C-alpha cells in the first residue's frame, strides 16, 4: 500500500518535492475512519493525514498500523512490510532520517522475500532510495530508484501514477548530482504521466521541481513558466497550509534572489518560513535550508540579517546531526555529516568574502561553527564505544568482543585475498563479513545511546579556557568559496578551494587569515615537501626552499601575531594533516621546532575532553617490538592454498625484512618503562595487541605501511610496496582478475602494521597484519600514550573535515589519549635514538608528551649526520600534551639519548620486499645548513585574489506572477590575474 509515500524524501532533499497522493486540502479537516478498528481503516487514515500535510498525526497512525499488523499477520508478512515502509516514510517526512532507515531496510527485506508483492516492494524501494539520497548516498539511491522504476513499468496502466512518482524522484537525484539534461528528460516524462493520470498533488511538485531545474540550467523563462503554473495549482490543491506549498515558496524565493528581485524574494521566504514552521515545526531540517538560502539574499546588503539567518540554519542542522549520529555505523555517520559541508562553506565564505568580512561578530559565528562540527563523526563514534566500556556489562563485553572478532576475520579475508576460492566466492565472503560487522556496530551505537551523557554546547569561550597561557589554537579549515550574491546557471559561482586559519588565544581573542594561494597549490606544495623529506638525497636544496615557501603561506601572516607563544595547538585540515610543522623554515632561517612545541588535534573541540581520563583503570605498559615476521603462526594452522593468478592484494604479496634496531630500542625502553609487559619476536603478535586491556602505555616498534591514493605504498629509493593497479582503482586497492576487482571497501584497510607471522599469514584471526580497521577495536580506554614506532603510521585517506582515516583515527576510536605517529618511512637507527631519548624525558625529567618529543627531535637535529628533517621530523604528537600521570622529574638525570652501534636494518616499512625487491637503508647526509641558507632567496610573493566583477541583471517581474530575468550583461572590469603560485 501507500504508493503515495513512495517519494516523500525528495520533497525534503530538494526545496520542492514531487509527492503523490490524495488531493485533500491541508486547510480542510482530515476525516479519519476512527470508528473502524481494522488495519485497512488505519491505513486509510495514514494516507489522508499525510495527504493533508499532517505528518505528526500520520506518524502516530503509522505506528499503530505496524503494531496491529505485526499482531495480526506476524512480523514477516508482506502487509507488515508495507506498514513498515509507511512508517519509515513518515519518519523521513518529519525529519527523522536515522529512524527511517532501519524501518525501510527491514520493509525491503520482508517484501523481497514475499511473492506477488511487486507493487509494495516498488514503494518500499522508492522510500529507501529517498532515504539514501537524504543521507548522501547517491549511488545507492539511484540503484533503488531504477529497481522501483522497473517494477512500476512492469505493472502497466494501473501503476502509471506510481511510475510518475518514482520517475520524478529519480529526476530529482539526477538534478542533485549535476546531470541536468537527464533530469529534464525524466521530469518531463513524469509530468506527462501525472497530467494524464493524476494526482494533481504530484503534478504540483513536478512543476516546482522542474522550475528549480530550469533555474539551475540558466533557462529563466522556462523556470518562471513552471512556477507561475504551480502557484494557482497549489492554492487549489492544498490551500495555504501544507509543507509542499512552503517548499514551492522557497524555490521561488531562491529563483527571485538570483534575479535580484529582493523585495519579492523576501516575501516568498517569509511565506515559506511561516508555512513550514506551522506544518513541520520550528526545528525541521527543511527550515535550515530555507534560512541558509535566505541569508544569501542579505549577504551583500545587511550583514546582521544574514548572520542571524546563518545562526538559525546552523542551530537546526547541528541539532539534526546530533540525533543522526546517535545510531548507525561510522560510514552512515560520515554520509550524514556531509549535509553540513555546503552550509559551512557558505558561512565561511560570507565571513571572509561577503558583507560580514572584518566583522568580529561574524568571525566568531564562523569559528564557532567550525569548532562545533569539525570531526563530529570521529567524536560520535568514539563516544559510542567509550560509553559502553564505561558501563561495561557482560552483554556489552560480548558485543565488543564479537565486533573485534568479526572485524579481524573481515580484515584477514581482505589481506589474504581469494586463496583456495574463486574471486566471486571471496567477494561473497567479504560482503557477508562486512554486513555482520556493520550490524554489530549499529547495535553498539544503539545500546550506548542510553549511556551517553548529554553533549554540552561547544562555545569559543569554553575552548579558549582550556588553552594553556603560553599557547594558541590554530584551527585550519579547507573550504569551497561560494559567491554570496549569485546570478549564474549553477546558482552559486564556486571559487577554487581555499584554506582559512582561525587563531584562538586563551583570553578568547580571535584572529583569522585566508591563505592567498588556493588550496590546490598548497596541497601540491605539501606533496613536494613530503617527497623531499622522505629521501634526504633527493634535491635537498629544493626541499628547503619548499619548506620556507610553505611557511610563508601558512605562517607568514600568523607568525607576527603569535608574540611570546611557545606552544601551538594545531588542528589541521585535509593535506595539512600530513605536514610536519616543526620542519617549516621561518624568515630567520630557523626550523619552527626551535621556537614552538607542536601538538596536533583533530579539532579544537578536543580540548574540552582531553585530560578527563585522570584516575582511569589501567594495566601495565605494553611493549611490542622486533616481531619475527617468519614465525609459523597460530598453533595447528595450515598453510593457505594458492589464489587465482594475479588476484592477491598487494599486502598479501609483501615480505617484511627484519628490523634489528627495534630489538635494541625495546632493550633500552624496558629499563625506562615502569614494569612493562614485553612481547618480542615470536610473541610480538596481533593477538597480544588485541588481548591488551587499557595498558598505561602502548609502544609498538615494527614495520608500518600505508597504501596511498597515488597508487603506491611509498616513494623514493627505500620504498618497496607498489600496487599493480592504476591509482583510480583506490581505495578499492587490489588486483584485477578477468576484469573483476577485489575491492578494499574501507579506507582504514589501507594502513596498518606488521607483526609476528606477517610473512607466513597462516592464521585466520591472527594473520600478522593489524590494519587500522582492526585497531579501532582495541581496548585502549584510559591509555595515556600510544607510540607506533614504525613507518607512515600517521598517514591515511583524507576525509574532508573528518581528518585522516588511518591508524591515527583508529587509536582515537580505541580510546587512547595521546598518539605518537610517523608521517613517512623512518630510519631505524635514528628512530631508536629518538624513542630512547623521548622516554628518558618523559619518565626521568617529567616532560610533557609534546615537549619531550620536541626536545628529543632537537637533539637529533644537532647531530651533523641527522640534521636533515628526514631523520628527526617524521614523528608527531597528537592529543594530550602534558606529562604522564604520576611522573615527577628526577634530579641530575642525563638527558642525552643512549648511543651505540646498530646493525643495518633500513627504514621501518622500507625494509620490505615485493617481487624480489630489497628495501634500502638510509643515505648519508652531510648537513642541512646550506639548504636553509638558500631557502630565503626563493620566497613566494602571492597576491591575494580580489574577485571578478559582474554586472547586475535588470529588475523584472511584478507580483504575483514570477517573470524570468533578462540575461546578465558582461562585467566592465578587466579580469584579475590569479595569484602567483608559492
Short mmCIF file of N, CA and C in Angstrom, two decimals, residues 617-669:
data_model
loop_
_atom_site.label_atom_id
_atom_site.label_comp_id
_atom_site.label_asym_id
_atom_site.label_seq_id
_atom_site.Cartn_x
_atom_site.Cartn_y
_atom_site.Cartn_z
N UNK A 617 41.20 3.26 35.17
CA UNK A 617 41.77 1.94 35.37
C UNK A 617 42.75 1.65 34.24
N UNK A 618 43.98 1.29 34.59
CA UNK A 618 44.98 1.00 33.57
C UNK A 618 45.79 -0.22 33.98
N UNK A 619 46.25 -0.96 32.97
CA UNK A 619 47.14 -2.09 33.22
C UNK A 619 48.58 -1.64 32.94
N UNK A 620 49.52 -2.57 33.11
CA UNK A 620 50.94 -2.25 32.94
C UNK A 620 51.24 -1.83 31.51
N UNK A 621 52.29 -1.01 31.31
CA UNK A 621 52.69 -0.65 29.94
C UNK A 621 52.98 -1.91 29.11
N UNK A 622 52.66 -1.84 27.84
CA UNK A 622 52.88 -2.97 26.92
C UNK A 622 53.88 -2.55 25.85
N UNK A 623 54.95 -3.32 25.72
CA UNK A 623 56.00 -3.05 24.74
C UNK A 623 56.05 -4.21 23.75
N UNK A 624 55.76 -3.93 22.49
CA UNK A 624 55.77 -4.93 21.42
C UNK A 624 56.82 -4.51 20.40
N UNK A 625 57.80 -5.37 20.15
CA UNK A 625 58.91 -4.96 19.28
C UNK A 625 59.57 -6.17 18.63
N UNK A 626 60.33 -5.88 17.58
CA UNK A 626 61.14 -6.87 16.88
C UNK A 626 60.36 -8.15 16.55
N UNK A 627 59.22 -8.04 15.88
CA UNK A 627 58.45 -9.25 15.57
C UNK A 627 59.22 -10.18 14.65
N UNK A 628 58.99 -11.47 14.83
CA UNK A 628 59.53 -12.48 13.92
C UNK A 628 58.51 -12.65 12.79
N UNK A 629 58.75 -11.95 11.69
CA UNK A 629 57.77 -11.97 10.60
C UNK A 629 57.64 -13.34 9.94
N UNK A 630 58.63 -14.22 10.17
CA UNK A 630 58.60 -15.56 9.59
C UNK A 630 58.13 -16.62 10.57
N UNK A 631 57.59 -16.21 11.73
CA UNK A 631 57.08 -17.18 12.70
C UNK A 631 55.95 -17.97 12.06
N UNK A 632 55.81 -19.25 12.46
CA UNK A 632 54.86 -20.13 11.77
C UNK A 632 53.40 -19.80 11.98
N UNK A 633 53.07 -18.89 12.87
CA UNK A 633 51.67 -18.53 13.05
C UNK A 633 51.02 -19.32 14.15
N UNK A 634 49.68 -19.33 14.18
CA UNK A 634 48.94 -19.98 15.25
C UNK A 634 49.20 -21.47 15.27
N UNK A 635 49.16 -22.05 16.45
CA UNK A 635 49.37 -23.49 16.59
C UNK A 635 48.30 -24.24 15.80
N UNK A 636 48.75 -25.21 15.02
CA UNK A 636 47.82 -26.02 14.25
C UNK A 636 47.34 -25.39 12.97
N UNK A 637 47.74 -24.17 12.68
CA UNK A 637 47.31 -23.52 11.44
C UNK A 637 48.00 -24.17 10.25
N UNK A 638 47.28 -24.27 9.19
CA UNK A 638 47.84 -24.86 7.98
C UNK A 638 48.08 -23.78 6.95
N UNK A 639 48.99 -24.06 6.04
CA UNK A 639 49.31 -23.09 5.00
C UNK A 639 48.09 -22.82 4.14
N UNK A 640 47.92 -21.58 3.77
CA UNK A 640 46.79 -21.21 2.92
C UNK A 640 47.03 -21.67 1.50
N UNK A 641 45.99 -22.11 0.80
CA UNK A 641 46.16 -22.56 -0.59
C UNK A 641 46.44 -21.40 -1.52
N UNK A 642 46.79 -21.75 -2.75
CA UNK A 642 47.05 -20.73 -3.76
C UNK A 642 45.78 -19.99 -4.13
N UNK A 643 45.99 -18.82 -4.74
CA UNK A 643 44.87 -18.00 -5.19
C UNK A 643 44.88 -17.92 -6.71
N UNK A 644 43.76 -17.52 -7.34
CA UNK A 644 43.76 -17.31 -8.79
C UNK A 644 44.88 -16.37 -9.20
N UNK A 645 45.48 -16.63 -10.32
CA UNK A 645 46.64 -15.87 -10.77
C UNK A 645 46.33 -14.38 -10.82
N UNK A 646 47.22 -13.60 -10.20
CA UNK A 646 47.10 -12.15 -10.24
C UNK A 646 46.03 -11.57 -9.33
N UNK A 647 45.43 -12.41 -8.46
CA UNK A 647 44.29 -11.93 -7.68
C UNK A 647 44.65 -11.45 -6.28
N UNK A 648 45.89 -11.66 -5.84
CA UNK A 648 46.23 -11.30 -4.47
C UNK A 648 46.37 -9.80 -4.30
N UNK A 649 45.82 -9.24 -3.22
CA UNK A 649 46.05 -7.82 -2.94
C UNK A 649 47.52 -7.59 -2.62
N UNK A 650 47.96 -6.35 -2.75
CA UNK A 650 49.38 -6.02 -2.59
C UNK A 650 49.94 -6.50 -1.26
N UNK A 651 49.23 -6.25 -0.17
CA UNK A 651 49.78 -6.57 1.13
C UNK A 651 50.00 -8.08 1.28
N UNK A 652 49.27 -8.89 0.53
CA UNK A 652 49.45 -10.34 0.60
C UNK A 652 50.70 -10.79 -0.15
N UNK A 653 51.29 -9.90 -0.95
CA UNK A 653 52.49 -10.26 -1.71
C UNK A 653 53.76 -9.68 -1.11
N UNK A 654 53.65 -9.01 0.03
CA UNK A 654 54.78 -8.35 0.64
C UNK A 654 55.51 -9.28 1.60
N UNK A 655 56.82 -9.22 1.58
CA UNK A 655 57.64 -9.92 2.57
C UNK A 655 58.38 -8.87 3.38
N UNK A 656 58.19 -8.92 4.70
CA UNK A 656 58.79 -7.93 5.58
C UNK A 656 60.15 -8.42 6.06
N UNK A 657 61.15 -7.53 6.01
CA UNK A 657 62.50 -7.89 6.43
C UNK A 657 62.71 -7.54 7.90
N UNK A 658 63.67 -8.16 8.57
CA UNK A 658 63.90 -7.91 10.00
C UNK A 658 64.32 -6.46 10.26
N UNK A 659 64.03 -6.00 11.47
CA UNK A 659 64.41 -4.66 11.91
C UNK A 659 65.19 -4.80 13.22
N UNK A 660 66.50 -5.03 13.14
CA UNK A 660 67.29 -5.24 14.36
C UNK A 660 67.25 -4.05 15.30
N UNK A 661 67.09 -2.84 14.77
CA UNK A 661 67.07 -1.66 15.63
C UNK A 661 65.93 -1.69 16.62
N UNK A 662 64.83 -2.34 16.27
CA UNK A 662 63.69 -2.39 17.20
C UNK A 662 64.01 -3.23 18.43
N UNK A 663 64.90 -4.23 18.28
CA UNK A 663 65.29 -5.04 19.44
C UNK A 663 66.07 -4.20 20.43
N UNK A 664 67.01 -3.39 19.93
CA UNK A 664 67.79 -2.54 20.83
C UNK A 664 66.91 -1.44 21.42
N UNK A 665 65.97 -0.95 20.63
CA UNK A 665 65.03 0.04 21.14
C UNK A 665 64.24 -0.54 22.31
N UNK A 666 63.76 -1.78 22.15
CA UNK A 666 63.00 -2.43 23.21
C UNK A 666 63.85 -2.64 24.44
N UNK A 667 65.11 -3.02 24.25
CA UNK A 667 66.01 -3.26 25.38
C UNK A 667 66.22 -1.98 26.19
N UNK A 668 66.35 -0.85 25.48
CA UNK A 668 66.54 0.42 26.18
C UNK A 668 65.26 0.86 26.88
N UNK A 669 64.11 0.68 26.22
CA UNK A 669 62.86 1.18 26.78
C UNK A 669 62.37 0.35 27.96
#
